[in-house]
GROMACS .gro file of C-alpha atoms in nm:
model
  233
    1UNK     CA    1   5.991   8.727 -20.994
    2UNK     CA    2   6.335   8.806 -21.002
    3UNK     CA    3   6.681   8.818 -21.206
    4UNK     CA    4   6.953   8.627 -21.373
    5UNK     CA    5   7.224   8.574 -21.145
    6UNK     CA    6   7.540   8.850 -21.142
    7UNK     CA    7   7.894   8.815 -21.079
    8UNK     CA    8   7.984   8.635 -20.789
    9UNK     CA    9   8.049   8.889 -20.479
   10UNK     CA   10   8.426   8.896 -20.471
   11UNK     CA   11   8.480   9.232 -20.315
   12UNK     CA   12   8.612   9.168 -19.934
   13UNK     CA   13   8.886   9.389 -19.903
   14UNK     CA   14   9.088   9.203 -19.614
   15UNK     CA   15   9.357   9.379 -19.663
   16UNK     CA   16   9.120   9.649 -19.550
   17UNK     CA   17   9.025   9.499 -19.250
   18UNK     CA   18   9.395   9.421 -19.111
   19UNK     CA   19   9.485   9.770 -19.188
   20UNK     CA   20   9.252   9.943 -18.987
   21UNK     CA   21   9.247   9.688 -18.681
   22UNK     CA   22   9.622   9.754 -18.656
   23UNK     CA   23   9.532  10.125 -18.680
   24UNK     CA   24   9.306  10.126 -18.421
   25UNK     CA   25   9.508   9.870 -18.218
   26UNK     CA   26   9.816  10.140 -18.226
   27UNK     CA   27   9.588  10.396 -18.162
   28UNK     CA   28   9.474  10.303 -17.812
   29UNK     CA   29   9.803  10.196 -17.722
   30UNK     CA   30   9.745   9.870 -17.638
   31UNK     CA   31   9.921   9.515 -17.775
   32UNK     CA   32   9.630   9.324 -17.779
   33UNK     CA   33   9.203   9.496 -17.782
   34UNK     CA   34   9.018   9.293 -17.575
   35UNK     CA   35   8.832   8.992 -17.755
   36UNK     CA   36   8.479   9.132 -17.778
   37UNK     CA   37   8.559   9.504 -17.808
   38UNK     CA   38   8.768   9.281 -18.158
   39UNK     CA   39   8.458   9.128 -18.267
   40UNK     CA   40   8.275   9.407 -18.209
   41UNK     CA   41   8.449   9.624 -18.432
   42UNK     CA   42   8.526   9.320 -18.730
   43UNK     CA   43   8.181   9.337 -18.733
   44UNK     CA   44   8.088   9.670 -18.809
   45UNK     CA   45   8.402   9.662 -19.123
   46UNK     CA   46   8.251   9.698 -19.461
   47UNK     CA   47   8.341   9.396 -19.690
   48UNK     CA   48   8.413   9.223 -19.403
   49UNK     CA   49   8.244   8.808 -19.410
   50UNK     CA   50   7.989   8.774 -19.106
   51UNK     CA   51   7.970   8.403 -18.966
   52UNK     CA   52   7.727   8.232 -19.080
   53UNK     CA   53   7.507   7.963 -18.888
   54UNK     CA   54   7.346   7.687 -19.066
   55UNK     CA   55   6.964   7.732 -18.944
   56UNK     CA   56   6.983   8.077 -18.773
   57UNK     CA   57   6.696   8.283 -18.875
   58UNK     CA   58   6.703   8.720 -18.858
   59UNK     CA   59   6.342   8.671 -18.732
   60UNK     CA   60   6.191   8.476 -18.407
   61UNK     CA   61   5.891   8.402 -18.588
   62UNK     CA   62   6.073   8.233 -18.871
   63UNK     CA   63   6.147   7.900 -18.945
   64UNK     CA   64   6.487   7.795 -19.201
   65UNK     CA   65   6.446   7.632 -19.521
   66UNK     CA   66   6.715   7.710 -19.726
   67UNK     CA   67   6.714   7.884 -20.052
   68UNK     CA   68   6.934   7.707 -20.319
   69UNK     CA   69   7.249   7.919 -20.377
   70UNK     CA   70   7.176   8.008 -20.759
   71UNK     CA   71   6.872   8.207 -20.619
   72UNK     CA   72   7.087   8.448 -20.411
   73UNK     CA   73   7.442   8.604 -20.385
   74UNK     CA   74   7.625   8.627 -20.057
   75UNK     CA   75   7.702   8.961 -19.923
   76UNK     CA   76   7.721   9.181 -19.575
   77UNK     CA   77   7.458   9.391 -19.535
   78UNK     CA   78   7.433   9.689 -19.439
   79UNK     CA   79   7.774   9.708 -19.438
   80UNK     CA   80   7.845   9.652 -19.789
   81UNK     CA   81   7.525   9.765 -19.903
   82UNK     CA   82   7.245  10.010 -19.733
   83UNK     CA   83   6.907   9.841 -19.661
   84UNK     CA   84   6.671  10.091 -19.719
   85UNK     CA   85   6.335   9.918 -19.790
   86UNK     CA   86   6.128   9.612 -19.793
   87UNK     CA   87   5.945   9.480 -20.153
   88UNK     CA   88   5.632   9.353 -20.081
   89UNK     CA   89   5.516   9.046 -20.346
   90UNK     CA   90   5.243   8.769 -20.409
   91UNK     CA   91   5.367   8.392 -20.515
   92UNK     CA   92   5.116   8.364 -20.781
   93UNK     CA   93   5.076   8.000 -20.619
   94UNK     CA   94   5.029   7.800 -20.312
   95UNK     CA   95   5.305   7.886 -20.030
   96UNK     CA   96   5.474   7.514 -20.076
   97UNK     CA   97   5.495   7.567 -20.435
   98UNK     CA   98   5.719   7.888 -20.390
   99UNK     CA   99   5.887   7.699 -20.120
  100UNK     CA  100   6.018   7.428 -20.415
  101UNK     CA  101   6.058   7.707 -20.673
  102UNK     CA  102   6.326   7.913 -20.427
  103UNK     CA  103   6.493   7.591 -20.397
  104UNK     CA  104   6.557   7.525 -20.740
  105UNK     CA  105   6.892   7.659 -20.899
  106UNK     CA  106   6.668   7.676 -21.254
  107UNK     CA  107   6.418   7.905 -21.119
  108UNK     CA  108   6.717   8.194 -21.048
  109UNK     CA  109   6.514   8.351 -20.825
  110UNK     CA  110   6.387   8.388 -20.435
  111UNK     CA  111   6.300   8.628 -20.171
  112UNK     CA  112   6.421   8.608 -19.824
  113UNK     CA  113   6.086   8.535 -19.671
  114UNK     CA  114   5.794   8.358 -19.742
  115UNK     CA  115   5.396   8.406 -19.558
  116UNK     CA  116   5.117   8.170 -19.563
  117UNK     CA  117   4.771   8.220 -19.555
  118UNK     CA  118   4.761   8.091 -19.171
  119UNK     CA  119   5.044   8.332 -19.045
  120UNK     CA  120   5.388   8.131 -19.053
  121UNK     CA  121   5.675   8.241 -19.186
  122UNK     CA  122   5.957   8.064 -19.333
  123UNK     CA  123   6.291   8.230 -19.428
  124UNK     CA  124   6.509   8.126 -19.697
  125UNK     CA  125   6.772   8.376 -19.720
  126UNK     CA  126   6.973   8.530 -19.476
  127UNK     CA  127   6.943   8.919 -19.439
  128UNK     CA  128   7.254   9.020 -19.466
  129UNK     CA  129   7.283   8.882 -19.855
  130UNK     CA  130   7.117   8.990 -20.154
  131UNK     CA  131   6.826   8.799 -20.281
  132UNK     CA  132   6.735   8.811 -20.644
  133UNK     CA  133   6.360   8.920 -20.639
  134UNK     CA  134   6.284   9.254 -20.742
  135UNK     CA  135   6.401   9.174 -21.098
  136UNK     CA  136   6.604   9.508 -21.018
  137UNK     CA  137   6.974   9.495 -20.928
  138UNK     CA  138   6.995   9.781 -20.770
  139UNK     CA  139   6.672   9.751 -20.536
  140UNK     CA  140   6.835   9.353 -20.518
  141UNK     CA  141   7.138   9.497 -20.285
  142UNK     CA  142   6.953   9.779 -20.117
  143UNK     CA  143   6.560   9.552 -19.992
  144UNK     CA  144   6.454   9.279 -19.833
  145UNK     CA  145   6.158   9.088 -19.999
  146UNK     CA  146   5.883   8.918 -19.866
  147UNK     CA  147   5.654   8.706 -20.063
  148UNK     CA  148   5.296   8.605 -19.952
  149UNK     CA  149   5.145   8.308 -20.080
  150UNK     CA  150   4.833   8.332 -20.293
  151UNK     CA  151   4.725   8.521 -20.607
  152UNK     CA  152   4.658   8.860 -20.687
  153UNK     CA  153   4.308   8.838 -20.825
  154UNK     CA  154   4.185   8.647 -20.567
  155UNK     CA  155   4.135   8.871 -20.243
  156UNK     CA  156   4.016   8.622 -20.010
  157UNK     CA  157   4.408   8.484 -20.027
  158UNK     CA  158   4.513   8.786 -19.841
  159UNK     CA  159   4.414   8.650 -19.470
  160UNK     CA  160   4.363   8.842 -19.144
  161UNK     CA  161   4.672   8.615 -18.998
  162UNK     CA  162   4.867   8.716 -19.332
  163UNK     CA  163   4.848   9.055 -19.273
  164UNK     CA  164   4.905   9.027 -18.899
  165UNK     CA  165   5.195   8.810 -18.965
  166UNK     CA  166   5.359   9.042 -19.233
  167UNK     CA  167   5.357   9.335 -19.049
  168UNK     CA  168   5.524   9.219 -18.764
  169UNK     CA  169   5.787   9.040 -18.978
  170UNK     CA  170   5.800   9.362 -19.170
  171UNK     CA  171   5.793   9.590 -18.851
  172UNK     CA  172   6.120   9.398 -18.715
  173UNK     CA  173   6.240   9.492 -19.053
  174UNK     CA  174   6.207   9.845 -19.024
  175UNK     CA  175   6.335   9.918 -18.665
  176UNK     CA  176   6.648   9.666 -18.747
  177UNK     CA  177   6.742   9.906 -19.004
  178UNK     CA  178   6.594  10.241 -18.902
  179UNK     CA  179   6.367  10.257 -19.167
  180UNK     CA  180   6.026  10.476 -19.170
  181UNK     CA  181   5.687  10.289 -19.224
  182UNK     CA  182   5.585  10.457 -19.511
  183UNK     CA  183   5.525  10.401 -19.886
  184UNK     CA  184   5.857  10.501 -19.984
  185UNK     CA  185   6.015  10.251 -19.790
  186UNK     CA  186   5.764   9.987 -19.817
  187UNK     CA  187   5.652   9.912 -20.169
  188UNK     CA  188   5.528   9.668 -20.402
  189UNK     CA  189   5.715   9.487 -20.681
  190UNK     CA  190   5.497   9.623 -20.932
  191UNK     CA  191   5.654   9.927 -20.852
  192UNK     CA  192   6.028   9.838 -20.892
  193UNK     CA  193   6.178  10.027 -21.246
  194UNK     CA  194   6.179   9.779 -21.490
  195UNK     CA  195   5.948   9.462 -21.340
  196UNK     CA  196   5.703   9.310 -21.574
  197UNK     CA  197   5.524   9.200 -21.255
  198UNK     CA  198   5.201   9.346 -21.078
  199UNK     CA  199   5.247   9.210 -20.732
  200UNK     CA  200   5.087   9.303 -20.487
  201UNK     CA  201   4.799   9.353 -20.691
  202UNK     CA  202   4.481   9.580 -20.644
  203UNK     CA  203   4.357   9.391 -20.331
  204UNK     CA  204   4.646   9.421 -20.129
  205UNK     CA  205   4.485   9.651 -19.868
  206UNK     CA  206   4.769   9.957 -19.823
  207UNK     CA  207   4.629  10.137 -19.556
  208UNK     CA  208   4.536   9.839 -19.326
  209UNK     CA  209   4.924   9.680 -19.396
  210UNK     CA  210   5.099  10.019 -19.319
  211UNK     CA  211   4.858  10.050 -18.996
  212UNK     CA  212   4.953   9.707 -18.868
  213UNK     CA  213   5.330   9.786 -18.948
  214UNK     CA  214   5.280  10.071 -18.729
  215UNK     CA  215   5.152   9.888 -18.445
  216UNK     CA  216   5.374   9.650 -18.453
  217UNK     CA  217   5.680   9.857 -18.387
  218UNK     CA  218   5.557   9.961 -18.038
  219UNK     CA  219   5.579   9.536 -17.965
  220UNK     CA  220   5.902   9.424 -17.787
  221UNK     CA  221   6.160   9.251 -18.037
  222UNK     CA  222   6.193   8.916 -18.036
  223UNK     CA  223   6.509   8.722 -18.028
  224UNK     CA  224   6.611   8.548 -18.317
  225UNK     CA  225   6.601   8.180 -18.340
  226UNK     CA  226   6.903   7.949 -18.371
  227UNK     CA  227   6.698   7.588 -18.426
  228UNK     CA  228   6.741   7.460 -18.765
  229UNK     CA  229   6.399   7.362 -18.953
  230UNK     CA  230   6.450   7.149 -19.288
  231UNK     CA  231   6.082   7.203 -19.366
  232UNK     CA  232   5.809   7.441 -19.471
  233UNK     CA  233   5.546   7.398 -19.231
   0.00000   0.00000   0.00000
């Protein structure tokens, strides 16, 4: 499902960060920037730490259930590295089954979301930091994954409100970080260099997903979440 865990994600450059705020500080002339046009800006700095909020979700639809930290490795996307697709994958179990793998430091992996067979969606990573499911370090810093609870010979698992759900979650995805709904941007983990895995399997239905995607990126965007859930369901 995924891979070992790497080195721990020292890089944060703050040095970085204080040189180019005074730059930009001397720049417009000014003693102090104003505090939002600050945080604004801090924001945006590569290898600069984001706060964090215990129980704040990326997506409305999504409720928290935290991942445990040997399954992931903090980080600040996009700003330290480019999201450029979304890995599609089947638990090969029941959805409360991958919820307890993802939060067990032996199983040394997890993706950042998980969807049921009746349409909810729990998160367990944060976007911004790399989760270790593609098996792939490389697609690791650069995707978020979504796993979908069932199996893949077994194509009554992949339910209307599955698909429905997905695709919204996955639509959000794409306009957050300008990506195009297509199959080069949206793949399965089967097809990440180097898996042993076949996820999503032959009855994961392409065309319909891709359509529904596509749909769903005409809907308004929700606003995310800030109310802490300590369950699955």
């Amino acid at each position: 499902m995924g891979e070992n865990r790497a080195s721990a994600d020292g890089d944060r450059r703050i040095g970085r960060r204080a040189l180019i705020v005074g730059g930009i500080a001397a720049a417009t002339g000014t003693a102090v920037l104003a505090r939002d046009e600050l945080a604004r800006l801090w924001w945006r700095m590569p290898g600069v730490e984001k706060p964090r909020e215990q129980g704040v979700v990326d997506y409305a639809g999504a409720r928290w259930v935290a991942a445990s930290d040997a399954n992931w490795r903090r980080a600040d996307r996009p700003d330290d590295y480019h999201v450029d697709m979304v890995i599609v994958h089947v638990t090969q179990g029941s959805f409360d089954s991958a919820v307890q793998a993802f939060q067990d430091p032996g199983h040394k992996a997890a993706a950042h979301y998980i969807v049921g067979q009746d349409g909810r969606v729990t998160q367990m990573i944060r976007e911004l930091d790399v989760a270790y499911h593609a098996g792939n370090r490389d697609y690791n810093e650069r995707s978020i994954g979504i796993e979908h609870a069932g199996f893949v010979d077994r194509p009554e698992d992949f339910t209307d409100e599955m698909y429905e759900a997905s695709a919204r979650l996955t639509a959000r995805i794409c306009a957050r970080y300008d990506l195009p709904v297509d199959r080069k941007h949206i793949l399965g983990h089967v097809e990440v260099p180097g898996t042993d895995h076949t996820d999503p399997g032959p009855h994961w239905d392409w065309d319909r997903y891709l359509e529904l995607v596509r749909r769903a990126r005409t809907a308004p965007t929700p606003t995310p979440s800030t109310s802490p859930s300590s369950t699955a369901g």
